[in-house]
Amino acid sequence: MTSTPIFDDVSVEEIIRNTIAFVKDELKDAEGGHDWFHIERVYKNSMLISEGEKVDKIVVALGALLHDIADSKFHNGDDTVGPKRASEFLKTQNVAEEIIEHVVKIIENVSFSGGNKTQKFTSQELEVVQDADRLDALGAIGIARAFNYGGFKNRKLYDPEITPKLNMSPSEYKASNAPTINHFYEKLLLLKDRMNTETGRKIAEERHVFMETFLEQFYAEWNGEK
Ligand code: ADP
Ligand code: NI
């Protein structure tokens, strides 16, 4: 996908190329909101956000590319599969041990999971990847992804009788079967205040406004007002 190399170092470029091929293959049957194109957007946004931050771009790139190879949502809640596969892959690429460890920590800690879990690790590289991943949950793409995921899980679009639940524990959040509109209140609209970087926050605010407009229109149509 990238014709312009991001890294001057030829061997790093090769690792990135191999990682892209590996991730594309791992995600060939993925749900539409968590497929290669999600990764590609998160990768590009991570590189964009990195411009304004003091980070190791190799760690950011590998973290972004590998962050969703085995999402626990699609592995019966097992959140050890992704980090393990990523680490095994990076070893085949002779990536330095400390980089592998950092990338694994990014994969383990990037997820929102209801927003109420205590994050055990932080680094600027994680903050960049987390912002890029969160941006993809917002705006037009965020809306499309939410409804695709809801459809994938056979959830209702909306049910006025089922109200959103804030402050869910990570396990409650994972087990929730609520209509997709609830996800806006349980996650998507909370994200703009949780961004880590300036660049991320600015883009998030614009996408947030777009989602609010969408919701207003949605309720107006639901109630036959428009
Ligand atoms: P996290 O686990 O950190 O919340 P996810 O990977 O679950 O992040 O969420 C990624 C995207 O998947 C969300 O932004 C949304 O588009 C979709 N998604 C996840 N859970 C739901 C849900 N309950 N309803 C609708 N979409 C969801
Ligand atoms: Ni993601």
PDB file of N, CA, C and O in Angstrom, residues 45-55 57 124 128 197-199:
ATOM      1  N   ASN A  45      -3.178   7.022  10.368  1.00  0.00           N
ATOM      2  CA  ASN A  45      -3.427   8.037  11.398  1.00  0.00           C
ATOM      3  C   ASN A  45      -2.333   8.035  12.454  1.00  0.00           C
ATOM      4  O   ASN A  45      -1.971   9.083  12.979  1.00  0.00           O
ATOM      5  N   SER A  46      -1.812   6.861  12.776  1.00  0.00           N
ATOM      6  CA  SER A  46      -0.719   6.782  13.757  1.00  0.00           C
ATOM      7  C   SER A  46       0.508   7.531  13.245  1.00  0.00           C
ATOM      8  O   SER A  46       1.180   8.242  13.994  1.00  0.00           O
ATOM      9  N   MET A  47       0.786   7.370  11.954  1.00  0.00           N
ATOM     10  CA  MET A  47       1.951   8.046  11.379  1.00  0.00           C
ATOM     11  C   MET A  47       1.730   9.557  11.344  1.00  0.00           C
ATOM     12  O   MET A  47       2.631  10.336  11.626  1.00  0.00           O
ATOM     13  N   LEU A  48       0.498   9.964  11.061  1.00  0.00           N
ATOM     14  CA  LEU A  48       0.152  11.387  11.046  1.00  0.00           C
ATOM     15  C   LEU A  48       0.296  11.987  12.449  1.00  0.00           C
ATOM     16  O   LEU A  48       0.925  13.037  12.629  1.00  0.00           O
ATOM     17  N   ILE A  49      -0.248  11.322  13.451  1.00  0.00           N
ATOM     18  CA  ILE A  49      -0.178  11.829  14.832  1.00  0.00           C
ATOM     19  C   ILE A  49       1.280  11.850  15.305  1.00  0.00           C
ATOM     20  O   ILE A  49       1.695  12.761  16.023  1.00  0.00           O
ATOM     21  N   SER A  50       2.065  10.863  14.871  1.00  0.00           N
ATOM     22  CA  SER A  50       3.473  10.779  15.280  1.00  0.00           C
ATOM     23  C   SER A  50       4.273  12.019  14.910  1.00  0.00           C
ATOM     24  O   SER A  50       5.258  12.350  15.569  1.00  0.00           O
ATOM     25  N   GLU A  51       3.838  12.694  13.837  1.00  0.00           N
ATOM     26  CA  GLU A  51       4.558  13.895  13.395  1.00  0.00           C
ATOM     27  C   GLU A  51       4.687  14.920  14.520  1.00  0.00           C
ATOM     28  O   GLU A  51       5.692  15.604  14.629  1.00  0.00           O
ATOM     29  N   GLY A  52       3.654  15.032  15.347  1.00  0.00           N
ATOM     30  CA  GLY A  52       3.670  16.021  16.424  1.00  0.00           C
ATOM     31  C   GLY A  52       4.187  15.474  17.748  1.00  0.00           C
ATOM     32  O   GLY A  52       4.104  16.155  18.759  1.00  0.00           O
ATOM     33  N   GLU A  53       4.685  14.245  17.768  1.00  0.00           N
ATOM     34  CA  GLU A  53       5.082  13.613  19.038  1.00  0.00           C
ATOM     35  C   GLU A  53       6.520  13.108  18.975  1.00  0.00           C
ATOM     36  O   GLU A  53       7.029  12.810  17.902  1.00  0.00           O
ATOM     37  N   LYS A  54       7.115  13.010  20.158  1.00  0.00           N
ATOM     38  CA  LYS A  54       8.466  12.431  20.227  1.00  0.00           C
ATOM     39  C   LYS A  54       8.327  10.934  20.467  1.00  0.00           C
ATOM     40  O   LYS A  54       8.213  10.485  21.610  1.00  0.00           O
ATOM     41  N   VAL A  55       8.273  10.174  19.398  1.00  0.00           N
ATOM     42  CA  VAL A  55       8.070   8.735  19.565  1.00  0.00           C
ATOM     43  C   VAL A  55       9.002   7.936  18.669  1.00  0.00           C
ATOM     44  O   VAL A  55       9.537   8.456  17.687  1.00  0.00           O
ATOM     45  N   LYS A  57       9.079   5.746  15.878  1.00  0.00           N
ATOM     46  CA  LYS A  57       8.089   5.476  14.836  1.00  0.00           C
ATOM     47  C   LYS A  57       7.997   3.993  14.468  1.00  0.00           C
ATOM     48  O   LYS A  57       6.968   3.530  13.980  1.00  0.00           O
ATOM     49  N   GLN A 124       4.348   6.927  25.228  1.00  0.00           N
ATOM     50  CA  GLN A 124       3.853   7.848  24.193  1.00  0.00           C
ATOM     51  C   GLN A 124       3.473   7.107  22.924  1.00  0.00           C
ATOM     52  O   GLN A 124       2.560   7.503  22.210  1.00  0.00           O
ATOM     53  N   VAL A 128      -0.183   7.222  21.020  1.00  0.00           N
ATOM     54  CA  VAL A 128      -0.407   7.540  19.602  1.00  0.00           C
ATOM     55  C   VAL A 128      -1.299   6.483  18.953  1.00  0.00           C
ATOM     56  O   VAL A 128      -2.301   6.800  18.286  1.00  0.00           O
ATOM     57  N   THR A 197      -3.382  12.883  22.598  1.00  0.00           N
ATOM     58  CA  THR A 197      -2.526  13.844  21.898  1.00  0.00           C
ATOM     59  C   THR A 197      -3.361  15.021  21.374  1.00  0.00           C
ATOM     60  O   THR A 197      -4.566  14.884  21.160  1.00  0.00           O
ATOM     61  N   GLU A 198      -2.679  16.137  21.146  1.00  0.00           N
ATOM     62  CA  GLU A 198      -3.345  17.333  20.622  1.00  0.00           C
ATOM     63  C   GLU A 198      -3.959  17.061  19.250  1.00  0.00           C
ATOM     64  O   GLU A 198      -5.109  17.393  18.994  1.00  0.00           O
ATOM     65  N   THR A 199      -3.153  16.451  18.370  1.00  0.00           N
ATOM     66  CA  THR A 199      -3.642  16.169  17.010  1.00  0.00           C
ATOM     67  C   THR A 199      -4.881  15.282  17.082  1.00  0.00           C
ATOM     68  O   THR A 199      -5.881  15.519  16.397  1.00  0.00           O
TER      69      THR A 199
END
